[in-house]
PDB file of C-alpha atoms and ligand atoms in Angstrom:
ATOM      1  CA  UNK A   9      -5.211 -15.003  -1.567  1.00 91.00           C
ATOM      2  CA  UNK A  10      -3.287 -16.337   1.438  1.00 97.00           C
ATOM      3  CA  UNK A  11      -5.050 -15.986   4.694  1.00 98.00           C
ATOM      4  CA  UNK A  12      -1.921 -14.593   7.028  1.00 98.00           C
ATOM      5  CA  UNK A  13      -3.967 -13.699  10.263  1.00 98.00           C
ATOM      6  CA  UNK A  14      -7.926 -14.179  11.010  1.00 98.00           C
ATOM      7  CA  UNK A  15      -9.841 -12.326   8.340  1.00 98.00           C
ATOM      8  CA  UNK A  16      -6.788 -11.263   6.437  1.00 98.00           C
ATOM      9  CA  UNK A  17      -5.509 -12.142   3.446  1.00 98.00           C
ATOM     10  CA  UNK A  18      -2.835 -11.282   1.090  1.00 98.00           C
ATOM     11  CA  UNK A  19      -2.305 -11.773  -2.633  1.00 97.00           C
ATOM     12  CA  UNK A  20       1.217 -12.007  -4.405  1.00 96.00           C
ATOM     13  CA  UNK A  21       1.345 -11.313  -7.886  1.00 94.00           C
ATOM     14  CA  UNK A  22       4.586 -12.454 -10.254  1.00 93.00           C
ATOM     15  CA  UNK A  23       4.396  -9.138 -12.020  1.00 92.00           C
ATOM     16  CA  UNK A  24       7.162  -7.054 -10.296  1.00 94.00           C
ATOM     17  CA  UNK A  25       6.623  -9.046  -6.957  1.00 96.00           C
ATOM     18  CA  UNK A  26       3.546  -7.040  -6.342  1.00 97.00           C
ATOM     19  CA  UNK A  27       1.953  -7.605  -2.540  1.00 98.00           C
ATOM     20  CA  UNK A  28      -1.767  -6.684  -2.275  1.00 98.00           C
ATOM     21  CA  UNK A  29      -3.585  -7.152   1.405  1.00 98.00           C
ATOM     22  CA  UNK A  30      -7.043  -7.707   1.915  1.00 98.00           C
ATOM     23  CA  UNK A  31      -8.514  -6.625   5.325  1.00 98.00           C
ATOM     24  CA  UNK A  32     -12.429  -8.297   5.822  1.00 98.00           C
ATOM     25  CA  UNK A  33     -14.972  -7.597   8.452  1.00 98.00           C
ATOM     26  CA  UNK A  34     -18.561  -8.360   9.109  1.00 97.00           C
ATOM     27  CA  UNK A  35     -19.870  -8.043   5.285  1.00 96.00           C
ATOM     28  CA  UNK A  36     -17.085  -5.156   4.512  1.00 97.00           C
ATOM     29  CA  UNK A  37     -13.724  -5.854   3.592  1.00 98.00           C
ATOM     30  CA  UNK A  38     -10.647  -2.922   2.482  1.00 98.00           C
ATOM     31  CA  UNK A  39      -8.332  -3.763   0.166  1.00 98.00           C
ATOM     32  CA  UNK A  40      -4.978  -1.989   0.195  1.00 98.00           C
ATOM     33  CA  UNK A  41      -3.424  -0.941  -2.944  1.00 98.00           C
ATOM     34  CA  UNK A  42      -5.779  -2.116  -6.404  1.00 98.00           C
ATOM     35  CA  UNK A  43      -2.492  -3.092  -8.347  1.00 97.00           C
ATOM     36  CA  UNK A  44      -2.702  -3.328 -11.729  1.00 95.00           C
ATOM     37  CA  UNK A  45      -4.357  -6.833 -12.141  1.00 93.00           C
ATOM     38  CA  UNK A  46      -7.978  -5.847 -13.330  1.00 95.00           C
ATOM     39  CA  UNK A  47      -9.141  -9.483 -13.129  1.00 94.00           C
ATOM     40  CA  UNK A  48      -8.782  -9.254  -9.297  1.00 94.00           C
ATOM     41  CA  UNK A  49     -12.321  -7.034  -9.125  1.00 96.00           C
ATOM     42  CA  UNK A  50     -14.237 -10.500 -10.384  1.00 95.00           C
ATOM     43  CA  UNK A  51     -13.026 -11.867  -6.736  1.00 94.00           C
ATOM     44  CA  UNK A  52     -12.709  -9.496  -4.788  1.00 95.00           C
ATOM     45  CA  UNK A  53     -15.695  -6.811  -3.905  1.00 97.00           C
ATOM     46  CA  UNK A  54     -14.548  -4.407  -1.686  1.00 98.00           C
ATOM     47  CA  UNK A  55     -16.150  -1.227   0.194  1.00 97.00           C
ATOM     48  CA  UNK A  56     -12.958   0.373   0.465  1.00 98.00           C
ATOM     49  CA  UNK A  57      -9.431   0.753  -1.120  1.00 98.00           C
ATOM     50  CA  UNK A  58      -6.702   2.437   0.790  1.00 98.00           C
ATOM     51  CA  UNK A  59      -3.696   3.713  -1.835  1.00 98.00           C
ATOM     52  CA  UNK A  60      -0.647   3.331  -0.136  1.00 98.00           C
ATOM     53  CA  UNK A  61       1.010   5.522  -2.461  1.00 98.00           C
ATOM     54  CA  UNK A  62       0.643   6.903  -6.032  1.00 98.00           C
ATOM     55  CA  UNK A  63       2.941   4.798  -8.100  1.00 97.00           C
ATOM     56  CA  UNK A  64       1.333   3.396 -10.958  1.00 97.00           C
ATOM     57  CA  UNK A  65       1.981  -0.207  -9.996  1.00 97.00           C
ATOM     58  CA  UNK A  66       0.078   0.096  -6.711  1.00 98.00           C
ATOM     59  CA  UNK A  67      -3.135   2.508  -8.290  1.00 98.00           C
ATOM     60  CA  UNK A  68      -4.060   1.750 -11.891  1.00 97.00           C
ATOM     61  CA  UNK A  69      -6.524  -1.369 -11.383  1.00 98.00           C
ATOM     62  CA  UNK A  70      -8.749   1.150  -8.797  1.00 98.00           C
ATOM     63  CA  UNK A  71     -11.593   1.511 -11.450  1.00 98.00           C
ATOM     64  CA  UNK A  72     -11.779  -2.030 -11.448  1.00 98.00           C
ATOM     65  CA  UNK A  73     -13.183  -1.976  -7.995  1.00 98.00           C
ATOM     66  CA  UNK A  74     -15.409   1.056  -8.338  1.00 98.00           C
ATOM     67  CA  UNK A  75     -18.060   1.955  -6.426  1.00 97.00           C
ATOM     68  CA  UNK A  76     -16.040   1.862  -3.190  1.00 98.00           C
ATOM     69  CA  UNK A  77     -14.315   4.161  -1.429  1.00 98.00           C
ATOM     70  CA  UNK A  78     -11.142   5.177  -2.410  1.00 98.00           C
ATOM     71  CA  UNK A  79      -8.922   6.698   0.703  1.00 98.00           C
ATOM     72  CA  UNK A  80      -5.094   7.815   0.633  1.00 98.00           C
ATOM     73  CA  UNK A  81      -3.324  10.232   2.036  1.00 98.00           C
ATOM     74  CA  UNK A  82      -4.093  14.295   1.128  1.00 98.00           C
ATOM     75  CA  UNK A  83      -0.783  14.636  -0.783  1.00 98.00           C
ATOM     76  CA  UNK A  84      -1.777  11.593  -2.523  1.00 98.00           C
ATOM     77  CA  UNK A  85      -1.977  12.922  -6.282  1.00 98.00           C
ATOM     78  CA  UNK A  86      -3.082  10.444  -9.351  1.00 97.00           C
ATOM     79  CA  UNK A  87      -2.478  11.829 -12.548  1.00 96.00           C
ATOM     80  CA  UNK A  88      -1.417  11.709 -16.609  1.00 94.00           C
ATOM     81  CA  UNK A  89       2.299  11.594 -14.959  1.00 94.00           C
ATOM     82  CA  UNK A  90       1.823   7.970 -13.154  1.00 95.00           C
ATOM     83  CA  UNK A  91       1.136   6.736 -17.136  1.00 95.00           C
ATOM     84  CA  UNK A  92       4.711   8.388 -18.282  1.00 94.00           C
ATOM     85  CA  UNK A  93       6.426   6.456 -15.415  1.00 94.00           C
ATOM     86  CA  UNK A  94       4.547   3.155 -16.302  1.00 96.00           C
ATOM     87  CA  UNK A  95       5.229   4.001 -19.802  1.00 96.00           C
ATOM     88  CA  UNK A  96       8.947   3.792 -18.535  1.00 94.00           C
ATOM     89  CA  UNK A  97       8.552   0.188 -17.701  1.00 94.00           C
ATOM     90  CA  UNK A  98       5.598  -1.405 -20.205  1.00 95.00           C
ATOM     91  CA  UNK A  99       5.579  -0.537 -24.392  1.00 95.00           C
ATOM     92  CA  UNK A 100       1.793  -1.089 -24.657  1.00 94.00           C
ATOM     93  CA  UNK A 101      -0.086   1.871 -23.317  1.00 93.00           C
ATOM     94  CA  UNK A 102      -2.717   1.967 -20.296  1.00 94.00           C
ATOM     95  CA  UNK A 103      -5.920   0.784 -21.282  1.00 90.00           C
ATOM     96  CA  UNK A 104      -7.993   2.402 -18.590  1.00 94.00           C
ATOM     97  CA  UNK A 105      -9.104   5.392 -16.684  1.00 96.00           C
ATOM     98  CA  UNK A 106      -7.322   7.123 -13.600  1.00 97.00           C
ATOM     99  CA  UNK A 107      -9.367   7.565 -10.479  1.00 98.00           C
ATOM    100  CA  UNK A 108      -8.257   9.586  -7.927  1.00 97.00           C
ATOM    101  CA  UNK A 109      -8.451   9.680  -4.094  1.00 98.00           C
ATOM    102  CA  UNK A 110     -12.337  10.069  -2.880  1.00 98.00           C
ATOM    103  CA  UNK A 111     -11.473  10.430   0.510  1.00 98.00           C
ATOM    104  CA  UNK A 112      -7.938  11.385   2.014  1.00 98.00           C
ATOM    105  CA  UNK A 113      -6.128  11.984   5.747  1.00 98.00           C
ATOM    106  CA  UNK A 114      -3.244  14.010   6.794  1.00 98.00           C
ATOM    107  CA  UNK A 115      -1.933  12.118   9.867  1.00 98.00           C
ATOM    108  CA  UNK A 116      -4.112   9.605  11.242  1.00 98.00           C
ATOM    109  CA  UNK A 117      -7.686   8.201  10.306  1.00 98.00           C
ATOM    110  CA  UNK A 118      -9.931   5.273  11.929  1.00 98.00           C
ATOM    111  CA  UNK A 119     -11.680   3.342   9.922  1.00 98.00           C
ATOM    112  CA  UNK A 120     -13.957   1.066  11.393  1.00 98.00           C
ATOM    113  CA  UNK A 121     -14.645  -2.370   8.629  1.00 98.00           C
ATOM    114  CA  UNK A 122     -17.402  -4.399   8.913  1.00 98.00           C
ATOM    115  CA  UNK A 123     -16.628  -3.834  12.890  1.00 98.00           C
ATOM    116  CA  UNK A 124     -13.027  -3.924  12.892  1.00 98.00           C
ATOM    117  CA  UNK A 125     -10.952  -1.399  13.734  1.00 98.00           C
ATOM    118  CA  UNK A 126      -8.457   0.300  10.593  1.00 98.00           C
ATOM    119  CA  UNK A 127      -6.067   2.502  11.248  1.00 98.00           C
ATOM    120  CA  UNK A 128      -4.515   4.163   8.980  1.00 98.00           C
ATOM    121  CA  UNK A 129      -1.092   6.979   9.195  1.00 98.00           C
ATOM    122  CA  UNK A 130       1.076   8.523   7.715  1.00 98.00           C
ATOM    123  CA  UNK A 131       4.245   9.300   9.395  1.00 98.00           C
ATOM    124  CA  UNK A 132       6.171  11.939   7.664  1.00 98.00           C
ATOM    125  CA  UNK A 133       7.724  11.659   3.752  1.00 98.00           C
ATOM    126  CA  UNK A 134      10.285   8.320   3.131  1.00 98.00           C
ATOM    127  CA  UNK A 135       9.312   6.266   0.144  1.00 98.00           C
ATOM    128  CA  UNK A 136       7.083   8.990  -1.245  1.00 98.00           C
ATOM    129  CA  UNK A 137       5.655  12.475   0.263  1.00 98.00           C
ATOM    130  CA  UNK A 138       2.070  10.611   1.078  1.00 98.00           C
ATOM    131  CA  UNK A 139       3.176   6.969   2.264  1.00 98.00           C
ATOM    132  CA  UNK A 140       0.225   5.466   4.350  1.00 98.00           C
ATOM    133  CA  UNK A 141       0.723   2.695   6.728  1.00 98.00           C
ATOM    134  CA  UNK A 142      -2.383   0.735   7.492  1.00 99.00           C
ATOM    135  CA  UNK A 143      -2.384  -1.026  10.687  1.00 99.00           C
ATOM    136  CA  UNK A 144      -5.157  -3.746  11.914  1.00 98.00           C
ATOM    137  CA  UNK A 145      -4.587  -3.847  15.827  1.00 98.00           C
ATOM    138  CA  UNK A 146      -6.414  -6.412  16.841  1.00 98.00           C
ATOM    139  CA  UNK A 147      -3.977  -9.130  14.475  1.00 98.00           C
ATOM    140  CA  UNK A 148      -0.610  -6.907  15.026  1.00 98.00           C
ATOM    141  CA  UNK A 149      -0.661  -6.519  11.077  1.00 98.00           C
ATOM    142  CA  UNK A 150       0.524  -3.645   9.267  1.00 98.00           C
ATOM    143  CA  UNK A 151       0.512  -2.893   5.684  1.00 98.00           C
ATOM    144  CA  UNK A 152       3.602  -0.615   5.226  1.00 98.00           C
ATOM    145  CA  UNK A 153       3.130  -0.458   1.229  1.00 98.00           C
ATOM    146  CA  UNK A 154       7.423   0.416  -0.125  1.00 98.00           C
ATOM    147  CA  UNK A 155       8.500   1.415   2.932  1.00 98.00           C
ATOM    148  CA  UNK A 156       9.302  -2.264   3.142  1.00 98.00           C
ATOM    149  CA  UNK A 157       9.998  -4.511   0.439  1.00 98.00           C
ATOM    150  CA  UNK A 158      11.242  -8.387   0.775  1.00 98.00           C
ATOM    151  CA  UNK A 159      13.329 -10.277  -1.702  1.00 96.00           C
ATOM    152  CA  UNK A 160      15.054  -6.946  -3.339  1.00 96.00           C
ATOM    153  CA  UNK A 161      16.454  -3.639  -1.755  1.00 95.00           C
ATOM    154  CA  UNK A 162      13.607  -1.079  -0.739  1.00 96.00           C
ATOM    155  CA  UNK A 163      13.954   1.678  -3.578  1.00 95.00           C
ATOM    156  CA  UNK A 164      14.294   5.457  -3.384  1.00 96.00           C
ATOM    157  CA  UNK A 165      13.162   7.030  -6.418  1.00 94.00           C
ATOM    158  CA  UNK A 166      13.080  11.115  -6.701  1.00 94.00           C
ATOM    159  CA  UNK A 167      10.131  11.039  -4.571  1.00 95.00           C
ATOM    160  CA  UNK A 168      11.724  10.057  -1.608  1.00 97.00           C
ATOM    161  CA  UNK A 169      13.186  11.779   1.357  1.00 97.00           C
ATOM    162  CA  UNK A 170      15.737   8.752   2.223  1.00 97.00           C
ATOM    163  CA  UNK A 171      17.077  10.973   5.213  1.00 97.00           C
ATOM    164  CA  UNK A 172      13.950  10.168   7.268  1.00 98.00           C
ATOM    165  CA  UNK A 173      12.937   6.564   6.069  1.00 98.00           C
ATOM    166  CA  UNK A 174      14.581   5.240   9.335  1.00 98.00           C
ATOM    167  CA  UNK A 175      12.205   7.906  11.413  1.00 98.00           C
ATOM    168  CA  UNK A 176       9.534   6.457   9.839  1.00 98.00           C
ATOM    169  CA  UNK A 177      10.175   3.233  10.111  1.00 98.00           C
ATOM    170  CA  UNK A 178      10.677   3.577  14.053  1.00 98.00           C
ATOM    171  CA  UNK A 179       7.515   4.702  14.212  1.00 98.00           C
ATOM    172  CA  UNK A 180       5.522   1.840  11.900  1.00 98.00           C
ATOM    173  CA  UNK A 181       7.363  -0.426  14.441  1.00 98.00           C
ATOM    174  CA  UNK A 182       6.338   1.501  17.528  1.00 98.00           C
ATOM    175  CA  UNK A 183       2.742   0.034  16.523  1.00 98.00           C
ATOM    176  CA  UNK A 184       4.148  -3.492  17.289  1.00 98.00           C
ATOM    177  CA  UNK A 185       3.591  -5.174  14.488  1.00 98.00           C
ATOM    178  CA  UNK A 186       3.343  -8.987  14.896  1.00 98.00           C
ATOM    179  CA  UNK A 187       3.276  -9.435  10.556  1.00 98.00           C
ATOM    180  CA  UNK A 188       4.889  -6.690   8.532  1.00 98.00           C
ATOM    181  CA  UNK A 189       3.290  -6.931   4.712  1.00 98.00           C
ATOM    182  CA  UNK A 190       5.271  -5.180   2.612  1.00 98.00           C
ATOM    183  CA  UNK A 191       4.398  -3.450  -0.943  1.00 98.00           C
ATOM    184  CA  UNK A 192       6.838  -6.165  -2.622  1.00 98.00           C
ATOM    185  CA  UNK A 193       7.638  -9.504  -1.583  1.00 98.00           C
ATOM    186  CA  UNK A 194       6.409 -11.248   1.461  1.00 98.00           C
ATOM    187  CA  UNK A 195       5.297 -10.472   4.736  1.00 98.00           C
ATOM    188  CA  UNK A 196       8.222  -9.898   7.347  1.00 98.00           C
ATOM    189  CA  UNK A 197       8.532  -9.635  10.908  1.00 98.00           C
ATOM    190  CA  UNK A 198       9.253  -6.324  13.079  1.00 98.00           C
ATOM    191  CA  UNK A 199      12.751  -7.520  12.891  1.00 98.00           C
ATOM    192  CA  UNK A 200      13.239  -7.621   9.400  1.00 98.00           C
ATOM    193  CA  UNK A 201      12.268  -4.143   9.311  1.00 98.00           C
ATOM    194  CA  UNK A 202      14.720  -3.080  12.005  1.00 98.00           C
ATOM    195  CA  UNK A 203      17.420  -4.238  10.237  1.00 97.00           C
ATOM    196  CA  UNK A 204      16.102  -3.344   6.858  1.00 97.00           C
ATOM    197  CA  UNK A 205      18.878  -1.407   4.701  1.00 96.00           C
ATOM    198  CA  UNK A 206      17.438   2.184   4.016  1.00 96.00           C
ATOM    199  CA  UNK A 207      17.872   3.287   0.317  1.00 94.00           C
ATOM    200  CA  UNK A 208      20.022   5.878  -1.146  1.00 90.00           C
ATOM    201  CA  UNK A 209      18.805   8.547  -3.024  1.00 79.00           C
ATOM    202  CA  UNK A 210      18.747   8.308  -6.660  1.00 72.00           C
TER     203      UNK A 210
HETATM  204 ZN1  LIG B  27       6.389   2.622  -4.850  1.00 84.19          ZN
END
């Protein structure tokens, strides 16, 4: 875990350049995204996880981390489908159980940590149909899950609505982000997103 602004933390994982963010109040702490690293949940108790999307690399280790809340965005569905896209990209199978959304947003939610304020949005379909973007405002940080990635080309799978990506990103960086953590890679600057190439549809 590397501590990138006061109270929050971020943890980079070698397996497929995986970005996790840890946000920590007063004796509550949110982590966003659970990954897939089970061994995590032996460091890290948290009250809540926010899913920034339902790709399996970003949801499978929630169980882990259960009981907590578990918040993402309404149109934020976990199912037997996320397994045949991992399956896709690992031989072994899944050893584990799916847990879906407990609690779930359409446009904006407040969260309030340990004391500190969480917001979290979603601005319209881009990456997938659900993205969320968590912001913390009081250390200009937002979690924009793969809306942003660093170190390889943001990626537009069938889920994604390329043709408003840029909308979307105009408005993560109307928030005035001071730190930028993105689902893959490391954390960016506002710039870095402006000038971010938007995928193509694939
Ligand atoms: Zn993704």
């Amino acid at each position: 875990m590397i501590e990138i602004a006061d109270g929050i933390f971020v943890r980079r994982h070698a397996e497929l350049d995986l970005t996790l963010g840890l946000v920590t109040g007063a004796g509550e702490s949110l982590l966003v995204d659970s990954g897939m690293d089970f061994a995590l949940a032996r460091e890290v108790r948290p009250s809540r996880i926010v899913l920034t999307h339902n790709h399996f690399d970003h949801v499978l280790a929630t169980e882990a981390f259960l009981p907590c809340e578990v918040w993402a965005h309404e149109g934020c569905v976990v199912d037997e489908s996320l397994l045949e896209d991992r399956a896709k990209h690992y031989d072994e199978p899944f050893e584990g159980t799916l847990v879906a959304p407990t609690h779930t947003f359409r446009d904006t939610v407040t969260l309030d940590v340990g004391g500190r304020r969480v917001d979290l949005h979603h601005f319209g379909p881009a990456h997938t149909s659900h993205d969320v973007v968590v912001h913390v405002p009081d250390a200009g940080v937002v979690f924009a899950g793969d809306l942003v990635e660093q170190g390889a080309p943001a990626q537009a799978g069938p889920d994604a609505t390329p043709s408003n990506w840029r909308h979307v990103l105009d408005l993560l960086l109307e928030l005035e982000p001071r730190i930028v953590v993105p689902g893959h890679g490391d954390p960016v600057d506002a710039r870095f997103v402006r000038e971010m190439a938007i995928p193509e549809a694939t």
